[in-house]
GROMACS .gro file of C-alpha atoms in nm:
model
  411
    1UNK     CA    1  10.010  18.543   7.391
    2UNK     CA    2  10.004  18.542   7.015
    3UNK     CA    3   9.755  18.309   6.832
    4UNK     CA    4   9.876  18.144   6.517
    5UNK     CA    5   9.667  18.122   6.201
    6UNK     CA    6   9.560  17.798   6.036
    7UNK     CA    7   9.831  17.846   5.776
    8UNK     CA    8  10.111  17.883   6.027
    9UNK     CA    9  10.311  17.568   6.104
   10UNK     CA   10  10.246  17.419   6.448
   11UNK     CA   11  10.472  17.535   6.726
   12UNK     CA   12  10.709  17.269   6.848
   13UNK     CA   13  10.797  17.268   7.213
   14UNK     CA   14  11.146  17.399   7.273
   15UNK     CA   15  11.255  17.098   7.468
   16UNK     CA   16  11.247  16.873   7.155
   17UNK     CA   17  11.573  16.898   6.958
   18UNK     CA   18  11.536  17.058   6.619
   19UNK     CA   19  11.721  16.772   6.446
   20UNK     CA   20  11.470  16.519   6.572
   21UNK     CA   21  11.181  16.732   6.451
   22UNK     CA   22  11.336  16.742   6.105
   23UNK     CA   23  11.380  16.362   6.097
   24UNK     CA   24  11.017  16.308   6.193
   25UNK     CA   25  10.885  16.547   5.929
   26UNK     CA   26  11.094  16.367   5.664
   27UNK     CA   27  10.958  16.029   5.768
   28UNK     CA   28  10.596  16.146   5.760
   29UNK     CA   29  10.640  16.305   5.417
   30UNK     CA   30  10.790  15.982   5.282
   31UNK     CA   31  10.476  15.783   5.375
   32UNK     CA   32  10.234  16.008   5.184
   33UNK     CA   33  10.089  15.843   4.862
   34UNK     CA   34  10.257  15.958   4.545
   35UNK     CA   35  10.071  16.206   4.330
   36UNK     CA   36   9.885  16.061   4.030
   37UNK     CA   37  10.081  16.124   3.712
   38UNK     CA   38   9.914  16.358   3.463
   39UNK     CA   39   9.899  16.090   3.194
   40UNK     CA   40   9.706  15.853   3.423
   41UNK     CA   41   9.432  16.106   3.494
   42UNK     CA   42   9.117  16.139   3.292
   43UNK     CA   43   8.933  16.453   3.194
   44UNK     CA   44   8.607  16.301   3.317
   45UNK     CA   45   8.580  16.199   3.680
   46UNK     CA   46   8.492  15.844   3.774
   47UNK     CA   47   8.120  15.787   3.805
   48UNK     CA   48   8.157  15.682   4.165
   49UNK     CA   49   8.382  15.973   4.243
   50UNK     CA   50   8.130  16.204   4.081
   51UNK     CA   51   7.874  16.079   4.325
   52UNK     CA   52   8.106  16.149   4.610
   53UNK     CA   53   8.203  15.783   4.673
   54UNK     CA   54   8.526  15.594   4.626
   55UNK     CA   55   8.580  15.383   4.317
   56UNK     CA   56   8.705  15.031   4.383
   57UNK     CA   57   8.811  14.772   4.128
   58UNK     CA   58   8.825  14.402   4.217
   59UNK     CA   59   9.119  14.200   4.100
   60UNK     CA   60   9.059  13.920   3.847
   61UNK     CA   61   9.122  13.663   4.117
   62UNK     CA   62   8.862  13.827   4.341
   63UNK     CA   63   8.609  13.845   4.054
   64UNK     CA   64   8.656  13.473   3.968
   65UNK     CA   65   8.628  13.385   4.332
   66UNK     CA   66   8.310  13.582   4.367
   67UNK     CA   67   8.149  13.417   4.062
   68UNK     CA   68   8.244  13.070   4.182
   69UNK     CA   69   8.105  13.149   4.524
   70UNK     CA   70   7.781  13.270   4.372
   71UNK     CA   71   7.744  12.954   4.165
   72UNK     CA   72   7.814  12.742   4.472
   73UNK     CA   73   7.550  12.930   4.668
   74UNK     CA   74   7.293  12.882   4.391
   75UNK     CA   75   7.379  12.509   4.357
   76UNK     CA   76   7.359  12.466   4.732
   77UNK     CA   77   7.024  12.640   4.741
   78UNK     CA   78   6.894  12.424   4.456
   79UNK     CA   79   7.010  12.109   4.635
   80UNK     CA   80   6.843  12.220   4.955
   81UNK     CA   81   6.514  12.286   4.780
   82UNK     CA   82   6.524  11.980   4.556
   83UNK     CA   83   6.236  11.749   4.667
   84UNK     CA   84   6.338  11.414   4.809
   85UNK     CA   85   6.135  11.126   4.655
   86UNK     CA   86   6.145  10.777   4.805
   87UNK     CA   87   6.047  10.498   4.563
   88UNK     CA   88   5.959  10.141   4.652
   89UNK     CA   89   5.807   9.857   4.457
   90UNK     CA   90   5.654   9.530   4.583
   91UNK     CA   91   5.769   9.354   4.266
   92UNK     CA   92   6.129   9.384   4.377
   93UNK     CA   93   6.444   9.585   4.323
   94UNK     CA   94   6.496   9.441   3.972
   95UNK     CA   95   6.141   9.491   3.844
   96UNK     CA   96   6.079   9.674   3.521
   97UNK     CA   97   5.819   9.906   3.671
   98UNK     CA   98   6.062  10.032   3.934
   99UNK     CA   99   6.348  10.079   3.687
  100UNK     CA  100   6.145  10.275   3.431
  101UNK     CA  101   5.994  10.495   3.701
  102UNK     CA  102   6.325  10.576   3.872
  103UNK     CA  103   6.491  10.643   3.534
  104UNK     CA  104   6.219  10.896   3.449
  105UNK     CA  105   6.241  11.072   3.786
  106UNK     CA  106   6.622  11.091   3.780
  107UNK     CA  107   6.633  11.217   3.418
  108UNK     CA  108   6.428  11.528   3.504
  109UNK     CA  109   6.704  11.648   3.736
  110UNK     CA  110   6.434  11.796   3.959
  111UNK     CA  111   6.433  11.539   4.237
  112UNK     CA  112   6.666  11.376   4.485
  113UNK     CA  113   6.561  11.013   4.426
  114UNK     CA  114   6.614  10.729   4.675
  115UNK     CA  115   6.505  10.369   4.637
  116UNK     CA  116   6.429  10.104   4.899
  117UNK     CA  117   6.261   9.788   4.767
  118UNK     CA  118   6.247   9.413   4.845
  119UNK     CA  119   6.530   9.204   4.704
  120UNK     CA  120   6.269   8.987   4.528
  121UNK     CA  121   5.902   9.009   4.433
  122UNK     CA  122   5.668   9.025   4.733
  123UNK     CA  123   5.337   9.028   4.557
  124UNK     CA  124   5.019   8.993   4.763
  125UNK     CA  125   5.180   9.035   5.107
  126UNK     CA  126   4.969   9.339   5.192
  127UNK     CA  127   5.049   9.499   5.528
  128UNK     CA  128   5.273   9.215   5.652
  129UNK     CA  129   5.588   9.312   5.840
  130UNK     CA  130   5.893   9.118   5.967
  131UNK     CA  131   5.906   9.100   6.346
  132UNK     CA  132   6.172   8.930   6.558
  133UNK     CA  133   6.383   8.828   6.255
  134UNK     CA  134   6.691   8.994   6.103
  135UNK     CA  135   6.623   9.207   5.798
  136UNK     CA  136   6.925   9.273   5.572
  137UNK     CA  137   6.955   9.595   5.366
  138UNK     CA  138   7.219   9.584   5.094
  139UNK     CA  139   7.332   9.901   4.917
  140UNK     CA  140   7.299   9.911   4.538
  141UNK     CA  141   7.206  10.156   4.263
  142UNK     CA  142   6.901  10.193   4.038
  143UNK     CA  143   6.933  10.412   3.731
  144UNK     CA  144   7.180  10.645   3.908
  145UNK     CA  145   6.976  10.669   4.228
  146UNK     CA  146   7.108  10.553   4.566
  147UNK     CA  147   6.920  10.236   4.662
  148UNK     CA  148   6.891   9.951   4.913
  149UNK     CA  149   6.753   9.605   4.848
  150UNK     CA  150   6.588   9.462   5.160
  151UNK     CA  151   6.517   9.104   5.265
  152UNK     CA  152   6.174   9.207   5.394
  153UNK     CA  153   5.826   9.309   5.280
  154UNK     CA  154   5.720   9.631   5.103
  155UNK     CA  155   5.605   9.775   5.437
  156UNK     CA  156   5.944   9.681   5.590
  157UNK     CA  157   6.116   9.879   5.312
  158UNK     CA  158   5.914  10.195   5.361
  159UNK     CA  159   5.932  10.181   5.741
  160UNK     CA  160   6.306  10.116   5.740
  161UNK     CA  161   6.377  10.394   5.490
  162UNK     CA  162   6.172  10.645   5.694
  163UNK     CA  163   6.359  10.547   6.011
  164UNK     CA  164   6.661  10.750   5.895
  165UNK     CA  165   6.880  10.438   5.924
  166UNK     CA  166   6.960  10.418   5.551
  167UNK     CA  167   6.965  10.760   5.386
  168UNK     CA  168   7.106  11.100   5.475
  169UNK     CA  169   6.775  11.281   5.461
  170UNK     CA  170   6.541  11.278   5.756
  171UNK     CA  171   6.208  11.303   5.573
  172UNK     CA  172   6.117  11.267   5.209
  173UNK     CA  173   5.880  11.504   5.028
  174UNK     CA  174   5.676  11.210   4.895
  175UNK     CA  175   5.677  10.829   4.865
  176UNK     CA  176   5.590  10.652   4.537
  177UNK     CA  177   5.504  10.286   4.559
  178UNK     CA  178   5.517  10.115   4.219
  179UNK     CA  179   5.486  10.061   3.936
  180UNK     CA  180   5.347   9.718   4.020
  181UNK     CA  181   5.240   9.449   3.776
  182UNK     CA  182   4.872   9.380   3.824
  183UNK     CA  183   4.569   9.574   3.933
  184UNK     CA  184   4.536   9.710   4.287
  185UNK     CA  185   4.177   9.833   4.263
  186UNK     CA  186   3.868   9.723   4.452
  187UNK     CA  187   3.914   9.475   4.735
  188UNK     CA  188   4.239   9.365   4.582
  189UNK     CA  189   4.392   9.672   4.751
  190UNK     CA  190   4.386   9.481   5.080
  191UNK     CA  191   4.636   9.234   4.937
  192UNK     CA  192   4.836   9.477   4.728
  193UNK     CA  193   5.199   9.547   4.825
  194UNK     CA  194   5.188   9.870   4.627
  195UNK     CA  195   4.896   9.999   4.832
  196UNK     CA  196   5.057   9.875   5.156
  197UNK     CA  197   5.372  10.070   5.086
  198UNK     CA  198   5.183  10.395   5.021
  199UNK     CA  199   4.960  10.343   5.323
  200UNK     CA  200   5.264  10.291   5.549
  201UNK     CA  201   5.402  10.624   5.428
  202UNK     CA  202   5.072  10.799   5.496
  203UNK     CA  203   5.060  10.656   5.849
  204UNK     CA  204   5.407  10.810   5.899
  205UNK     CA  205   5.276  11.147   5.782
  206UNK     CA  206   5.428  11.137   5.433
  207UNK     CA  207   5.219  11.210   5.119
  208UNK     CA  208   5.219  10.901   4.900
  209UNK     CA  209   5.110  10.752   4.568
  210UNK     CA  210   5.054  10.385   4.477
  211UNK     CA  211   5.076  10.299   4.105
  212UNK     CA  212   4.978   9.967   3.948
  213UNK     CA  213   4.961   9.857   3.584
  214UNK     CA  214   4.674   9.632   3.480
  215UNK     CA  215   4.841   9.322   3.337
  216UNK     CA  216   4.715   9.087   3.074
  217UNK     CA  217   4.866   8.783   2.902
  218UNK     CA  218   4.963   8.990   2.599
  219UNK     CA  219   5.124   9.265   2.812
  220UNK     CA  220   5.495   9.342   2.768
  221UNK     CA  221   5.764   9.489   2.993
  222UNK     CA  222   5.781   9.788   2.761
  223UNK     CA  223   5.428   9.873   2.874
  224UNK     CA  224   5.589   9.995   3.198
  225UNK     CA  225   5.766  10.268   3.002
  226UNK     CA  226   5.435  10.382   2.849
  227UNK     CA  227   5.280  10.369   3.195
  228UNK     CA  228   5.552  10.600   3.330
  229UNK     CA  229   5.499  10.843   3.045
  230UNK     CA  230   5.123  10.874   3.102
  231UNK     CA  231   5.142  10.911   3.482
  232UNK     CA  232   5.446  11.144   3.506
  233UNK     CA  233   5.230  11.460   3.484
  234UNK     CA  234   5.033  11.330   3.786
  235UNK     CA  235   5.350  11.246   3.974
  236UNK     CA  236   5.518  11.581   3.905
  237UNK     CA  237   5.198  11.770   3.986
  238UNK     CA  238   5.165  11.583   4.314
  239UNK     CA  239   5.524  11.652   4.424
  240UNK     CA  240   5.489  12.015   4.331
  241UNK     CA  241   5.167  12.059   4.523
  242UNK     CA  242   5.304  11.874   4.825
  243UNK     CA  243   5.571  12.146   4.852
  244UNK     CA  244   5.303  12.416   4.794
  245UNK     CA  245   5.069  12.265   5.053
  246UNK     CA  246   4.796  12.200   4.793
  247UNK     CA  247   4.808  11.820   4.783
  248UNK     CA  248   4.496  11.648   4.918
  249UNK     CA  249   4.525  11.590   5.292
  250UNK     CA  250   4.473  11.269   5.493
  251UNK     CA  251   4.478  11.039   5.193
  252UNK     CA  252   4.709  10.871   4.945
  253UNK     CA  253   4.633  10.825   4.573
  254UNK     CA  254   4.584  10.476   4.439
  255UNK     CA  255   4.650  10.515   4.065
  256UNK     CA  256   4.561  10.238   3.820
  257UNK     CA  257   4.703  10.235   3.466
  258UNK     CA  258   4.504  10.049   3.194
  259UNK     CA  259   4.658   9.751   3.018
  260UNK     CA  260   4.741   9.956   2.707
  261UNK     CA  261   4.876  10.280   2.857
  262UNK     CA  262   4.961  10.447   2.526
  263UNK     CA  263   4.594  10.427   2.417
  264UNK     CA  264   4.445  10.561   2.741
  265UNK     CA  265   4.121  10.758   2.706
  266UNK     CA  266   4.186  10.998   2.989
  267UNK     CA  267   4.210  11.031   3.367
  268UNK     CA  268   3.930  10.986   3.614
  269UNK     CA  269   3.879  11.037   3.986
  270UNK     CA  270   3.724  10.704   4.082
  271UNK     CA  271   3.552  10.537   4.374
  272UNK     CA  272   3.672  10.211   4.521
  273UNK     CA  273   3.474   9.916   4.399
  274UNK     CA  274   3.421   9.580   4.569
  275UNK     CA  275   3.585   9.398   4.279
  276UNK     CA  276   3.832   9.121   4.339
  277UNK     CA  277   3.968   8.844   4.115
  278UNK     CA  278   3.863   8.480   4.166
  279UNK     CA  279   4.105   8.282   4.376
  280UNK     CA  280   4.176   7.957   4.198
  281UNK     CA  281   4.378   7.694   4.383
  282UNK     CA  282   4.554   7.458   4.138
  283UNK     CA  283   4.691   7.121   4.252
  284UNK     CA  284   5.051   7.085   4.142
  285UNK     CA  285   5.145   6.747   4.303
  286UNK     CA  286   5.040   6.506   4.582
  287UNK     CA  287   5.268   6.253   4.755
  288UNK     CA  288   5.219   6.007   5.033
  289UNK     CA  289   5.530   6.010   5.248
  290UNK     CA  290   5.591   5.766   5.533
  291UNK     CA  291   5.642   5.921   5.866
  292UNK     CA  292   5.838   5.753   6.149
  293UNK     CA  293   5.682   5.819   6.482
  294UNK     CA  294   5.867   5.624   6.750
  295UNK     CA  295   5.706   5.603   7.089
  296UNK     CA  296   5.939   5.507   7.371
  297UNK     CA  297   5.813   5.424   7.713
  298UNK     CA  298   5.980   5.507   8.036
  299UNK     CA  299   6.230   5.247   8.157
  300UNK     CA  300   6.121   5.277   8.516
  301UNK     CA  301   5.746   5.264   8.447
  302UNK     CA  302   5.727   5.004   8.170
  303UNK     CA  303   5.730   4.636   8.255
  304UNK     CA  304   5.728   4.575   7.878
  305UNK     CA  305   6.062   4.753   7.840
  306UNK     CA  306   6.214   4.523   8.104
  307UNK     CA  307   6.074   4.214   7.931
  308UNK     CA  308   6.217   4.332   7.598
  309UNK     CA  309   6.559   4.364   7.749
  310UNK     CA  310   6.535   4.019   7.906
  311UNK     CA  311   6.414   3.874   7.578
  312UNK     CA  312   6.753   3.955   7.418
  313UNK     CA  313   6.908   3.712   7.657
  314UNK     CA  314   6.847   3.336   7.648
  315UNK     CA  315   6.801   3.326   8.025
  316UNK     CA  316   6.497   3.556   7.988
  317UNK     CA  317   6.281   3.275   7.842
  318UNK     CA  318   6.151   3.175   8.185
  319UNK     CA  319   6.072   3.525   8.278
  320UNK     CA  320   5.883   3.572   7.947
  321UNK     CA  321   5.671   3.263   8.017
  322UNK     CA  322   5.582   3.384   8.364
  323UNK     CA  323   5.473   3.710   8.209
  324UNK     CA  324   5.259   3.544   7.950
  325UNK     CA  325   4.948   3.640   8.151
  326UNK     CA  326   5.031   4.003   8.094
  327UNK     CA  327   5.131   3.958   7.729
  328UNK     CA  328   4.830   4.129   7.586
  329UNK     CA  329   4.882   4.431   7.812
  330UNK     CA  330   5.248   4.482   7.747
  331UNK     CA  331   5.280   4.370   7.382
  332UNK     CA  332   5.238   4.714   7.231
  333UNK     CA  333   5.458   4.868   7.493
  334UNK     CA  334   5.730   4.606   7.432
  335UNK     CA  335   5.742   4.673   7.058
  336UNK     CA  336   5.760   5.048   7.101
  337UNK     CA  337   6.001   5.031   7.390
  338UNK     CA  338   6.234   4.807   7.201
  339UNK     CA  339   6.288   5.090   6.953
  340UNK     CA  340   6.088   4.949   6.658
  341UNK     CA  341   5.927   5.243   6.473
  342UNK     CA  342   5.555   5.274   6.450
  343UNK     CA  343   5.477   5.417   6.104
  344UNK     CA  344   5.191   5.652   6.016
  345UNK     CA  345   5.096   5.767   5.675
  346UNK     CA  346   5.113   6.143   5.622
  347UNK     CA  347   4.970   6.301   5.308
  348UNK     CA  348   5.140   6.613   5.170
  349UNK     CA  349   4.965   6.809   4.897
  350UNK     CA  350   5.101   7.102   4.698
  351UNK     CA  351   4.894   7.391   4.553
  352UNK     CA  352   4.946   7.708   4.358
  353UNK     CA  353   4.713   8.007   4.379
  354UNK     CA  354   4.615   8.172   4.056
  355UNK     CA  355   4.408   8.489   4.017
  356UNK     CA  356   4.139   8.462   3.754
  357UNK     CA  357   3.985   8.772   3.602
  358UNK     CA  358   3.610   8.794   3.633
  359UNK     CA  359   3.399   8.931   3.358
  360UNK     CA  360   3.281   9.287   3.413
  361UNK     CA  361   2.911   9.315   3.493
  362UNK     CA  362   2.719   9.536   3.255
  363UNK     CA  363   2.559   9.854   3.374
  364UNK     CA  364   2.809   9.927   3.651
  365UNK     CA  365   2.899  10.280   3.752
  366UNK     CA  366   3.164  10.416   3.517
  367UNK     CA  367   3.329  10.600   3.812
  368UNK     CA  368   3.429  10.277   3.988
  369UNK     CA  369   3.801  10.210   3.976
  370UNK     CA  370   3.777   9.866   3.812
  371UNK     CA  371   3.523   9.981   3.552
  372UNK     CA  372   3.733  10.286   3.462
  373UNK     CA  373   4.039  10.068   3.408
  374UNK     CA  374   3.844   9.821   3.187
  375UNK     CA  375   3.718  10.114   2.984
  376UNK     CA  376   4.073  10.240   2.918
  377UNK     CA  377   4.096  10.524   3.172
  378UNK     CA  378   4.359  10.597   3.429
  379UNK     CA  379   4.186  10.564   3.767
  380UNK     CA  380   4.283  10.786   4.057
  381UNK     CA  381   4.127  10.673   4.384
  382UNK     CA  382   4.193  10.868   4.705
  383UNK     CA  383   4.204  10.638   5.015
  384UNK     CA  384   4.278  10.689   5.380
  385UNK     CA  385   4.483  10.454   5.599
  386UNK     CA  386   4.184  10.225   5.649
  387UNK     CA  387   4.128  10.215   5.271
  388UNK     CA  388   3.810  10.415   5.298
  389UNK     CA  389   3.709  10.707   5.080
  390UNK     CA  390   3.525  10.985   5.258
  391UNK     CA  391   3.313  11.232   5.055
  392UNK     CA  392   3.521  11.531   5.159
  393UNK     CA  393   3.844  11.353   5.056
  394UNK     CA  394   3.691  11.261   4.721
  395UNK     CA  395   3.588  11.622   4.663
  396UNK     CA  396   3.931  11.755   4.758
  397UNK     CA  397   4.109  11.500   4.537
  398UNK     CA  398   3.869  11.576   4.248
  399UNK     CA  399   3.945  11.951   4.268
  400UNK     CA  400   4.317  11.878   4.280
  401UNK     CA  401   4.307  11.646   3.975
  402UNK     CA  402   4.106  11.900   3.778
  403UNK     CA  403   4.370  12.166   3.844
  404UNK     CA  404   4.651  11.928   3.743
  405UNK     CA  405   4.481  11.826   3.418
  406UNK     CA  406   4.395  12.189   3.338
  407UNK     CA  407   4.752  12.297   3.394
  408UNK     CA  408   4.877  12.007   3.178
  409UNK     CA  409   4.647  12.114   2.890
  410UNK     CA  410   4.758  12.476   2.915
  411UNK     CA  411   5.121  12.367   2.907
   0.00000   0.00000   0.00000
């Protein structure tokens, strides 16, 4: 048996017709890629070919598609990592403090801002909630942010928003309650709707900030804009550190802005004082209104009722005389049973509560929240859900604020 060399053509079995073999060879040769014309070749090999690989060139459509896809991926990643910030305000959905704050947050482009606030001002309601009654949430918009106005209290707003019934997100990065008109320091924090909103968030496991602007008779709505400007570094630092896990644990920050925010002297970590304004009840009007209080006796048990009915008829005269011995006993019953009203005088008085500022005592600790505000400082008071301030929480918040202020100075 003779072995063929590699250069010899393969032997074809004799039972295959030669004509069919020729047709197959022609078909295979026609499917081979055409040789590259000499003018299309280059003296220098492609860099990929020089490395032993195959050079591939994407079409313009594929390149455009790839760039668009990359941008979409980046945008999607940015959207996924953008912190969600829930904002509420006890002064209501149309309050200046809420509008200026939301406008500032939205304009940064760094946050996914949502708003849920009472449809009107709910000042001084504290931790009150609406139970057993219908609460209506109506969609609206605040400075470009998706919002709902709620017919409930500040705590209702935060609780409802965190229930996942209103917004697409399941959990915000942080909750900001404010900016409210009027101080929320000292014992006034127990009445404050701003503090109540932040406390509700903390009880639900969400880091929170309450912000209030000290208000005086000469204060203007434009002061809210200045208040936003001075506290934005604290807000942005807090949101950043929440994501980094460096925000103080087990507390929310109760931030007080002095009455003239643009002339603030600085920022202080403060302790909660026992300050509260004087509660002054002012009489607005007093009226004496008659009240009709009919008292009807039972027909079957009251002889007086029977006598009254007989008295309407002339033939009842004799019966009335026979009952004269009992006149004193049934007289009152007869009058009442006959349907004649017995009038009683009811006094209705109207009052209005006003908060009166008390003069600051001299020699008080400058680190108390109320004293710091009066002296022109921004007060930052860390509080737990029971509005207490533990030493370890104070130390942690103090270290955090120092790092924020240091970073702000370096920037």
